[in-house]
């Protein structure tokens, strides 16, 4: 699939979602992993728009790439907002997840769902750009589930 | 996102149509929170919600807390398999009365 660049606004996130759904279909992902990948990409893209651009008073783009080989599907999000490593966000612990909702903190669930949803998640800062890389094993690869 | 509400057998029924995500969660919060009754019952029907991100979970958390504060009971109906999976993983599922459809949701709150 050809990479796609969209304005970094909440209104344009559904274009990224459609791109991921198409890539997941092309890679033959089952319904559940396809949904989880879409969720993972959406969580990070939402953070890029709100924390990377809007809260800093910046305007910009997000570029999405899909790369496939026999074993994996890799989705990459690239932006030139402020450096933002989602992995440095305070992680939600198992203990947090078992707390009653009255005592829950409001943040941190997005990155938890991202990490849970994909087989591998990587963040890199390259050439003044943030790269968020999501990798899924394809079912035909016969790898472990 | 389309949000409609009605009252059925003392239950405030709120129906959401569309994705609940970073774009729409604020609207859901703004429109649904004021509908929570004092010491009453509310059913939120998600049959026509195909997708919910963590922004939607935060909204559910706020709905839950307000309902607790107002002494109201809350139930959810029509969760898709995927949304149910997300809510289970994050420990949200245990705190809501969950029903397959509106009719059984109303029954669960009766």
PDB file of C-alpha atoms in Angstrom:
ATOM      1  CA  UNK A   1       0.000   0.000   0.000  1.00  0.00           C
ATOM      2  CA  UNK A   2       1.121   3.534  -0.753  1.00  0.00           C
ATOM      3  CA  UNK A   3       1.924   5.649   2.325  1.00  0.00           C
ATOM      4  CA  UNK A   4      -0.675   8.254   3.238  1.00  0.00           C
ATOM      5  CA  UNK A   5      -0.224  11.691   4.818  1.00  0.00           C
ATOM      6  CA  UNK A   6      -3.099  13.347   6.678  1.00  0.00           C
ATOM      7  CA  UNK A   7      -3.388  16.572   8.686  1.00  0.00           C
ATOM      8  CA  UNK A   8      -2.830  15.888  12.396  1.00  0.00           C
ATOM      9  CA  UNK A   9      -6.384  16.539  13.592  1.00  0.00           C
ATOM     10  CA  UNK A  10      -8.881  14.362  15.451  1.00  0.00           C
ATOM     11  CA  UNK A  11     -11.221  14.616  12.449  1.00  0.00           C
ATOM     12  CA  UNK A  12      -8.672  12.935  10.185  1.00  0.00           C
ATOM     13  CA  UNK A  13      -7.945   9.955  12.436  1.00  0.00           C
ATOM     14  CA  UNK A  14     -10.657   7.897  10.788  1.00  0.00           C
ATOM     15  CA  UNK A  15      -8.678   8.027   7.524  1.00  0.00           C
ATOM     16  CA  UNK A  16      -5.802   6.354   9.388  1.00  0.00           C
ATOM     17  CA  UNK A  17      -8.248   3.801  10.826  1.00  0.00           C
ATOM     18  CA  UNK A  18      -9.504   2.942   7.329  1.00  0.00           C
ATOM     19  CA  UNK A  19      -5.907   2.567   6.146  1.00  0.00           C
ATOM     20  CA  UNK A  20      -5.132   0.132   8.992  1.00  0.00           C
ATOM     21  CA  UNK A  21      -8.321  -1.865   8.385  1.00  0.00           C
ATOM     22  CA  UNK A  22      -7.384  -2.227   4.702  1.00  0.00           C
ATOM     23  CA  UNK A  23      -3.795  -3.218   5.501  1.00  0.00           C
ATOM     24  CA  UNK A  24      -4.991  -5.768   8.074  1.00  0.00           C
ATOM     25  CA  UNK A  25      -7.340  -7.250   5.505  1.00  0.00           C
ATOM     26  CA  UNK A  26      -4.565  -7.408   2.874  1.00  0.00           C
ATOM     27  CA  UNK A  27      -2.335  -9.180   5.419  1.00  0.00           C
ATOM     28  CA  UNK A  28      -5.076 -11.672   6.218  1.00  0.00           C
ATOM     29  CA  UNK A  29      -5.340 -10.802   9.921  1.00  0.00           C
ATOM     30  CA  UNK A  30      -8.290 -12.298  11.773  1.00  0.00           C
ATOM     31  CA  UNK A  31     -11.048  -9.994  13.019  1.00  0.00           C
ATOM     32  CA  UNK A  32      -9.786  -9.765  16.595  1.00  0.00           C
ATOM     33  CA  UNK A  33      -6.112  -8.937  15.912  1.00  0.00           C
ATOM     34  CA  UNK A  34      -7.247  -6.537  13.169  1.00  0.00           C
ATOM     35  CA  UNK A  35      -9.419  -4.663  15.691  1.00  0.00           C
ATOM     36  CA  UNK A  36      -6.622  -4.619  18.263  1.00  0.00           C
ATOM     37  CA  UNK A  37      -4.144  -3.247  15.703  1.00  0.00           C
ATOM     38  CA  UNK A  38      -6.580  -0.550  14.684  1.00  0.00           C
ATOM     39  CA  UNK A  39      -7.068   0.318  18.359  1.00  0.00           C
ATOM     40  CA  UNK A  40      -3.294   0.432  18.983  1.00  0.00           C
ATOM     41  CA  UNK A  41      -2.641   2.748  16.020  1.00  0.00           C
ATOM     42  CA  UNK A  42      -5.618   4.950  16.947  1.00  0.00           C
ATOM     43  CA  UNK A  43      -4.446   5.314  20.564  1.00  0.00           C
ATOM     44  CA  UNK A  44      -0.973   6.465  19.496  1.00  0.00           C
ATOM     45  CA  UNK A  45      -2.264   8.678  16.668  1.00  0.00           C
ATOM     46  CA  UNK A  46      -4.674  10.351  19.120  1.00  0.00           C
ATOM     47  CA  UNK A  47      -1.738  11.047  21.468  1.00  0.00           C
ATOM     48  CA  UNK A  48       0.320  12.500  18.599  1.00  0.00           C
ATOM     49  CA  UNK A  49      -2.526  14.864  17.637  1.00  0.00           C
ATOM     50  CA  UNK A  50      -3.380  15.981  21.176  1.00  0.00           C
ATOM     51  CA  UNK A  51      -0.038  15.860  23.056  1.00  0.00           C
ATOM     52  CA  UNK A  52       2.429  16.177  20.171  1.00  0.00           C
ATOM     53  CA  UNK A  53       0.743  18.916  18.164  1.00  0.00           C
ATOM     54  CA  UNK A  54      -2.347  20.578  19.682  1.00  0.00           C
ATOM     55  CA  UNK A  55      -1.157  21.061  23.279  1.00  0.00           C
ATOM     56  CA  UNK A  56       2.073  22.560  21.922  1.00  0.00           C
ATOM     57  CA  UNK A  57       0.202  24.921  19.611  1.00  0.00           C
ATOM     58  CA  UNK A  58       1.639  23.141  16.581  1.00  0.00           C
ATOM     59  CA  UNK A  59       0.074  22.218  13.271  1.00  0.00           C
ATOM     60  CA  UNK A  60       1.365  19.340  11.159  1.00  0.00           C
ATOM     61  CA  UNK A  61       0.872  15.993   9.500  1.00  0.00           C
ATOM     62  CA  UNK A  62       0.984  12.314  10.271  1.00  0.00           C
ATOM     63  CA  UNK A  63       2.242   9.861   7.659  1.00  0.00           C
ATOM     64  CA  UNK A  64       1.210   6.219   7.821  1.00  0.00           C
ATOM     65  CA  UNK A  65       3.053   3.337   6.144  1.00  0.00           C
ATOM     66  CA  UNK A  66       2.158  -0.332   5.748  1.00  0.00           C
ATOM     67  CA  UNK A  67       4.852  -2.888   5.004  1.00  0.00           C
ATOM     68  CA  UNK A  68       4.224  -6.549   4.610  1.00  0.00           C
ATOM     69  CA  UNK A  69       6.428  -9.568   4.267  1.00  0.00           C
ATOM     70  CA  UNK A  70       5.559 -13.240   4.503  1.00  0.00           C
ATOM     71  CA  UNK A  71       5.539 -13.252   8.278  1.00  0.00           C
ATOM     72  CA  UNK A  72       4.570  -9.803   9.462  1.00  0.00           C
ATOM     73  CA  UNK A  73       2.545  -6.680   8.840  1.00  0.00           C
ATOM     74  CA  UNK A  74       4.224  -3.491  10.018  1.00  0.00           C
ATOM     75  CA  UNK A  75       2.386  -0.190  10.367  1.00  0.00           C
ATOM     76  CA  UNK A  76       4.479   2.928  10.959  1.00  0.00           C
ATOM     77  CA  UNK A  77       3.254   6.361  12.063  1.00  0.00           C
ATOM     78  CA  UNK A  78       5.605   9.282  11.462  1.00  0.00           C
ATOM     79  CA  UNK A  79       5.190  12.852  12.668  1.00  0.00           C
ATOM     80  CA  UNK A  80       7.339  15.930  13.198  1.00  0.00           C
ATOM     81  CA  UNK A  81       5.720  17.065  16.432  1.00  0.00           C
ATOM     82  CA  UNK A  82       7.674  17.420  19.687  1.00  0.00           C
ATOM     83  CA  UNK A  83       9.614  14.294  20.731  1.00  0.00           C
ATOM     84  CA  UNK A  84       7.111  12.022  22.397  1.00  0.00           C
ATOM     85  CA  UNK A  85       7.911   8.473  23.444  1.00  0.00           C
ATOM     86  CA  UNK A  86       4.701   6.716  24.465  1.00  0.00           C
ATOM     87  CA  UNK A  87       6.746   4.064  26.285  1.00  0.00           C
ATOM     88  CA  UNK A  88       7.847   6.696  28.792  1.00  0.00           C
ATOM     89  CA  UNK A  89       4.271   7.326  29.819  1.00  0.00           C
ATOM     90  CA  UNK A  90       3.485   5.988  33.288  1.00  0.00           C
ATOM     91  CA  UNK A  91       2.426   2.442  32.661  1.00  0.00           C
ATOM     92  CA  UNK A  92      -0.779   1.024  34.022  1.00  0.00           C
ATOM     93  CA  UNK A  93       0.036  -1.903  36.308  1.00  0.00           C
ATOM     94  CA  UNK A  94      -1.941  -5.090  36.880  1.00  0.00           C
ATOM     95  CA  UNK A  95      -2.707  -3.662  40.297  1.00  0.00           C
ATOM     96  CA  UNK A  96      -4.224  -0.532  38.747  1.00  0.00           C
ATOM     97  CA  UNK A  97      -6.423  -2.672  36.518  1.00  0.00           C
ATOM     98  CA  UNK A  98      -7.912  -4.415  39.528  1.00  0.00           C
ATOM     99  CA  UNK A  99      -8.654  -1.232  41.412  1.00  0.00           C
ATOM    100  CA  UNK A 100     -12.299  -0.244  41.748  1.00  0.00           C
ATOM    101  CA  UNK A 101     -13.301   2.351  39.172  1.00  0.00           C
ATOM    102  CA  UNK A 102     -13.759   4.905  41.968  1.00  0.00           C
ATOM    103  CA  UNK A 103      -9.994   4.864  42.553  1.00  0.00           C
ATOM    104  CA  UNK A 104      -8.797   4.707  38.949  1.00  0.00           C
ATOM    105  CA  UNK A 105      -6.473   7.235  37.449  1.00  0.00           C
ATOM    106  CA  UNK A 106      -7.829   8.633  34.209  1.00  0.00           C
ATOM    107  CA  UNK A 107      -4.733   8.192  32.004  1.00  0.00           C
ATOM    108  CA  UNK A 108      -2.479   5.382  30.847  1.00  0.00           C
ATOM    109  CA  UNK A 109      -5.052   3.015  29.375  1.00  0.00           C
ATOM    110  CA  UNK A 110      -4.230   3.951  25.786  1.00  0.00           C
ATOM    111  CA  UNK A 111      -0.631   2.765  25.929  1.00  0.00           C
ATOM    112  CA  UNK A 112      -1.701  -0.334  27.859  1.00  0.00           C
ATOM    113  CA  UNK A 113      -4.160  -1.246  25.081  1.00  0.00           C
ATOM    114  CA  UNK A 114      -1.505  -0.486  22.452  1.00  0.00           C
ATOM    115  CA  UNK A 115       1.074  -2.816  23.971  1.00  0.00           C
ATOM    116  CA  UNK A 116      -1.502  -5.518  24.588  1.00  0.00           C
ATOM    117  CA  UNK A 117      -2.867  -5.304  21.072  1.00  0.00           C
ATOM    118  CA  UNK A 118       0.247  -5.744  18.945  1.00  0.00           C
ATOM    119  CA  UNK A 119       3.012  -8.324  18.781  1.00  0.00           C
ATOM    120  CA  UNK A 120       5.703  -5.653  18.907  1.00  0.00           C
ATOM    121  CA  UNK A 121       5.692  -1.911  19.471  1.00  0.00           C
ATOM    122  CA  UNK A 122       8.763   0.285  18.932  1.00  0.00           C
ATOM    123  CA  UNK A 123       9.364   4.012  19.252  1.00  0.00           C
ATOM    124  CA  UNK A 124      12.259   5.744  17.484  1.00  0.00           C
ATOM    125  CA  UNK A 125      13.255   9.360  17.095  1.00  0.00           C
ATOM    126  CA  UNK A 126      14.929   9.820  13.696  1.00  0.00           C
ATOM    127  CA  UNK A 127      15.765  12.965  11.708  1.00  0.00           C
ATOM    128  CA  UNK A 128      13.605  15.078  14.039  1.00  0.00           C
ATOM    129  CA  UNK A 129      10.668  12.784  13.466  1.00  0.00           C
ATOM    130  CA  UNK A 130       8.793  10.478  15.824  1.00  0.00           C
ATOM    131  CA  UNK A 131       8.383   6.954  14.469  1.00  0.00           C
ATOM    132  CA  UNK A 132       5.882   4.651  16.121  1.00  0.00           C
ATOM    133  CA  UNK A 133       6.139   1.133  14.724  1.00  0.00           C
ATOM    134  CA  UNK A 134       3.489  -1.569  15.184  1.00  0.00           C
ATOM    135  CA  UNK A 135       4.188  -5.145  14.123  1.00  0.00           C
ATOM    136  CA  UNK A 136       1.708  -8.003  13.800  1.00  0.00           C
ATOM    137  CA  UNK A 137       2.464 -11.608  12.898  1.00  0.00           C
ATOM    138  CA  UNK A 138       0.465 -12.787   9.910  1.00  0.00           C
ATOM    139  CA  UNK A 139      -1.557 -15.975  10.389  1.00  0.00           C
ATOM    140  CA  UNK A 140       0.004 -17.755   7.395  1.00  0.00           C
ATOM    141  CA  UNK A 141       3.447 -17.539   9.017  1.00  0.00           C
ATOM    142  CA  UNK A 142       2.594 -20.405  11.363  1.00  0.00           C
ATOM    143  CA  UNK A 143       4.334 -18.598  14.231  1.00  0.00           C
ATOM    144  CA  UNK A 144       3.229 -18.957  17.820  1.00  0.00           C
ATOM    145  CA  UNK A 145      -0.079 -17.249  18.554  1.00  0.00           C
TER     146      UNK A 145
ATOM    147  CA  UNK B   1     -21.893  10.350  16.721  1.00  0.00           C
ATOM    148  CA  UNK B   2     -25.635  10.305  17.244  1.00  0.00           C
ATOM    149  CA  UNK B   3     -26.972  10.286  20.799  1.00  0.00           C
ATOM    150  CA  UNK B   4     -30.646   9.856  21.612  1.00  0.00           C
ATOM    151  CA  UNK B   5     -32.444   9.382  24.892  1.00  0.00           C
ATOM    152  CA  UNK B   6     -35.866   8.389  26.164  1.00  0.00           C
ATOM    153  CA  UNK B   7     -37.443   7.123  29.357  1.00  0.00           C
ATOM    154  CA  UNK B   8     -38.793   3.606  29.615  1.00  0.00           C
ATOM    155  CA  UNK B   9     -40.257   2.165  32.847  1.00  0.00           C
ATOM    156  CA  UNK B  10     -38.376   4.694  35.029  1.00  0.00           C
ATOM    157  CA  UNK B  11     -35.132   3.958  33.189  1.00  0.00           C
ATOM    158  CA  UNK B  12     -33.312   6.638  31.214  1.00  0.00           C
ATOM    159  CA  UNK B  13     -32.348   4.885  27.989  1.00  0.00           C
ATOM    160  CA  UNK B  14     -29.444   6.440  26.117  1.00  0.00           C
ATOM    161  CA  UNK B  15     -28.625   5.134  22.644  1.00  0.00           C
ATOM    162  CA  UNK B  16     -25.253   5.830  21.048  1.00  0.00           C
ATOM    163  CA  UNK B  17     -24.624   5.398  17.331  1.00  0.00           C
ATOM    164  CA  UNK B  18     -21.075   5.548  15.995  1.00  0.00           C
ATOM    165  CA  UNK B  19     -17.491   5.180  17.212  1.00  0.00           C
ATOM    166  CA  UNK B  20     -16.587   6.444  20.690  1.00  0.00           C
ATOM    167  CA  UNK B  21     -13.017   7.673  20.258  1.00  0.00           C
ATOM    168  CA  UNK B  22     -10.765  10.684  20.689  1.00  0.00           C
ATOM    169  CA  UNK B  23     -12.965  12.677  18.349  1.00  0.00           C
ATOM    170  CA  UNK B  24     -16.394  11.840  19.805  1.00  0.00           C
ATOM    171  CA  UNK B  25     -15.777  11.053  23.500  1.00  0.00           C
ATOM    172  CA  UNK B  26     -16.062  14.705  24.551  1.00  0.00           C
ATOM    173  CA  UNK B  27     -19.478  14.973  22.906  1.00  0.00           C
ATOM    174  CA  UNK B  28     -20.667  11.774  24.583  1.00  0.00           C
ATOM    175  CA  UNK B  29     -19.457  13.050  27.935  1.00  0.00           C
ATOM    176  CA  UNK B  30     -21.100  16.435  27.468  1.00  0.00           C
ATOM    177  CA  UNK B  31     -24.448  15.007  26.412  1.00  0.00           C
ATOM    178  CA  UNK B  32     -24.708  11.879  28.549  1.00  0.00           C
ATOM    179  CA  UNK B  33     -23.505  13.086  31.959  1.00  0.00           C
ATOM    180  CA  UNK B  34     -26.436  15.525  32.387  1.00  0.00           C
ATOM    181  CA  UNK B  35     -28.889  12.695  31.609  1.00  0.00           C
ATOM    182  CA  UNK B  36     -27.867  10.654  34.671  1.00  0.00           C
ATOM    183  CA  UNK B  37     -30.816  10.836  37.071  1.00  0.00           C
ATOM    184  CA  UNK B  38     -30.702  11.363  40.858  1.00  0.00           C
ATOM    185  CA  UNK B  39     -31.279   8.059  42.589  1.00  0.00           C
ATOM    186  CA  UNK B  40     -32.556   6.503  39.374  1.00  0.00           C
ATOM    187  CA  UNK B  41     -31.538   4.106  36.626  1.00  0.00           C
ATOM    188  CA  UNK B  42     -29.833   4.524  33.293  1.00  0.00           C
ATOM    189  CA  UNK B  43     -29.239   2.092  30.451  1.00  0.00           C
ATOM    190  CA  UNK B  44     -26.621   2.983  27.834  1.00  0.00           C
ATOM    191  CA  UNK B  45     -27.158   1.001  24.649  1.00  0.00           C
ATOM    192  CA  UNK B  46     -24.015   0.395  22.597  1.00  0.00           C
ATOM    193  CA  UNK B  47     -25.520  -1.966  20.009  1.00  0.00           C
ATOM    194  CA  UNK B  48     -24.648   0.517  17.259  1.00  0.00           C
ATOM    195  CA  UNK B  49     -21.165   1.342  18.538  1.00  0.00           C
ATOM    196  CA  UNK B  50     -18.648  -0.659  16.483  1.00  0.00           C
ATOM    197  CA  UNK B  51     -15.504   0.819  18.072  1.00  0.00           C
ATOM    198  CA  UNK B  52     -14.393   2.273  21.398  1.00  0.00           C
ATOM    199  CA  UNK B  53     -10.905   3.537  22.301  1.00  0.00           C
ATOM    200  CA  UNK B  54      -9.477   4.463  25.703  1.00  0.00           C
ATOM    201  CA  UNK B  55     -11.125   7.880  25.288  1.00  0.00           C
ATOM    202  CA  UNK B  56     -14.449   6.022  25.387  1.00  0.00           C
ATOM    203  CA  UNK B  57     -13.365   4.073  28.461  1.00  0.00           C
ATOM    204  CA  UNK B  58     -12.566   7.339  30.228  1.00  0.00           C
ATOM    205  CA  UNK B  59     -16.055   8.540  29.373  1.00  0.00           C
ATOM    206  CA  UNK B  60     -17.553   5.354  30.823  1.00  0.00           C
ATOM    207  CA  UNK B  61     -15.464   5.916  33.939  1.00  0.00           C
ATOM    208  CA  UNK B  62     -16.899   9.421  34.336  1.00  0.00           C
ATOM    209  CA  UNK B  63     -20.444   8.163  33.745  1.00  0.00           C
ATOM    210  CA  UNK B  64     -19.897   5.460  36.359  1.00  0.00           C
ATOM    211  CA  UNK B  65     -18.534   7.913  38.937  1.00  0.00           C
ATOM    212  CA  UNK B  66     -21.332  10.435  38.427  1.00  0.00           C
ATOM    213  CA  UNK B  67     -23.906   7.686  38.710  1.00  0.00           C
ATOM    214  CA  UNK B  68     -22.300   6.502  41.961  1.00  0.00           C
ATOM    215  CA  UNK B  69     -22.343  10.076  43.225  1.00  0.00           C
ATOM    216  CA  UNK B  70     -26.024  10.462  42.366  1.00  0.00           C
ATOM    217  CA  UNK B  71     -26.962   7.054  43.762  1.00  0.00           C
ATOM    218  CA  UNK B  72     -28.077   5.792  40.353  1.00  0.00           C
ATOM    219  CA  UNK B  73     -27.738   2.348  38.818  1.00  0.00           C
ATOM    220  CA  UNK B  74     -26.083   2.053  35.418  1.00  0.00           C
ATOM    221  CA  UNK B  75     -26.253  -0.772  32.894  1.00  0.00           C
ATOM    222  CA  UNK B  76     -24.752  -1.206  29.417  1.00  0.00           C
ATOM    223  CA  UNK B  77     -26.328  -3.184  26.605  1.00  0.00           C
ATOM    224  CA  UNK B  78     -25.245  -4.488  23.215  1.00  0.00           C
ATOM    225  CA  UNK B  79     -21.463  -4.542  23.688  1.00  0.00           C
ATOM    226  CA  UNK B  80     -19.648  -5.889  20.635  1.00  0.00           C
ATOM    227  CA  UNK B  81     -17.214  -8.747  21.177  1.00  0.00           C
ATOM    228  CA  UNK B  82     -14.275  -6.382  20.619  1.00  0.00           C
ATOM    229  CA  UNK B  83     -15.499  -3.702  23.023  1.00  0.00           C
ATOM    230  CA  UNK B  84     -16.255  -6.357  25.600  1.00  0.00           C
ATOM    231  CA  UNK B  85     -12.671  -7.650  25.147  1.00  0.00           C
ATOM    232  CA  UNK B  86     -11.229  -4.158  25.709  1.00  0.00           C
ATOM    233  CA  UNK B  87     -13.387  -3.613  28.797  1.00  0.00           C
ATOM    234  CA  UNK B  88     -12.431  -6.968  30.224  1.00  0.00           C
ATOM    235  CA  UNK B  89      -8.692  -6.384  29.722  1.00  0.00           C
ATOM    236  CA  UNK B  90      -8.900  -3.036  31.516  1.00  0.00           C
ATOM    237  CA  UNK B  91     -11.002  -4.323  34.400  1.00  0.00           C
ATOM    238  CA  UNK B  92     -14.032  -2.218  33.448  1.00  0.00           C
ATOM    239  CA  UNK B  93     -16.383  -5.091  32.773  1.00  0.00           C
ATOM    240  CA  UNK B  94     -16.695  -6.100  36.440  1.00  0.00           C
ATOM    241  CA  UNK B  95     -18.189  -2.755  37.426  1.00  0.00           C
ATOM    242  CA  UNK B  96     -21.046  -2.524  34.979  1.00  0.00           C
ATOM    243  CA  UNK B  97     -24.244  -4.475  34.731  1.00  0.00           C
ATOM    244  CA  UNK B  98     -24.029  -5.784  31.177  1.00  0.00           C
ATOM    245  CA  UNK B  99     -26.903  -7.096  29.048  1.00  0.00           C
ATOM    246  CA  UNK B 100     -27.117  -8.463  25.514  1.00  0.00           C
ATOM    247  CA  UNK B 101     -29.810  -6.085  24.344  1.00  0.00           C
ATOM    248  CA  UNK B 102     -32.054  -3.233  25.486  1.00  0.00           C
ATOM    249  CA  UNK B 103     -34.885  -5.518  26.611  1.00  0.00           C
ATOM    250  CA  UNK B 104     -32.659  -7.567  28.907  1.00  0.00           C
ATOM    251  CA  UNK B 105     -30.900  -4.380  30.068  1.00  0.00           C
ATOM    252  CA  UNK B 106     -34.224  -2.918  31.186  1.00  0.00           C
ATOM    253  CA  UNK B 107     -35.016  -6.201  32.897  1.00  0.00           C
ATOM    254  CA  UNK B 108     -31.645  -6.211  34.699  1.00  0.00           C
ATOM    255  CA  UNK B 109     -32.369  -2.740  36.088  1.00  0.00           C
ATOM    256  CA  UNK B 110     -35.970  -3.485  37.099  1.00  0.00           C
TER     257      UNK B 110
END
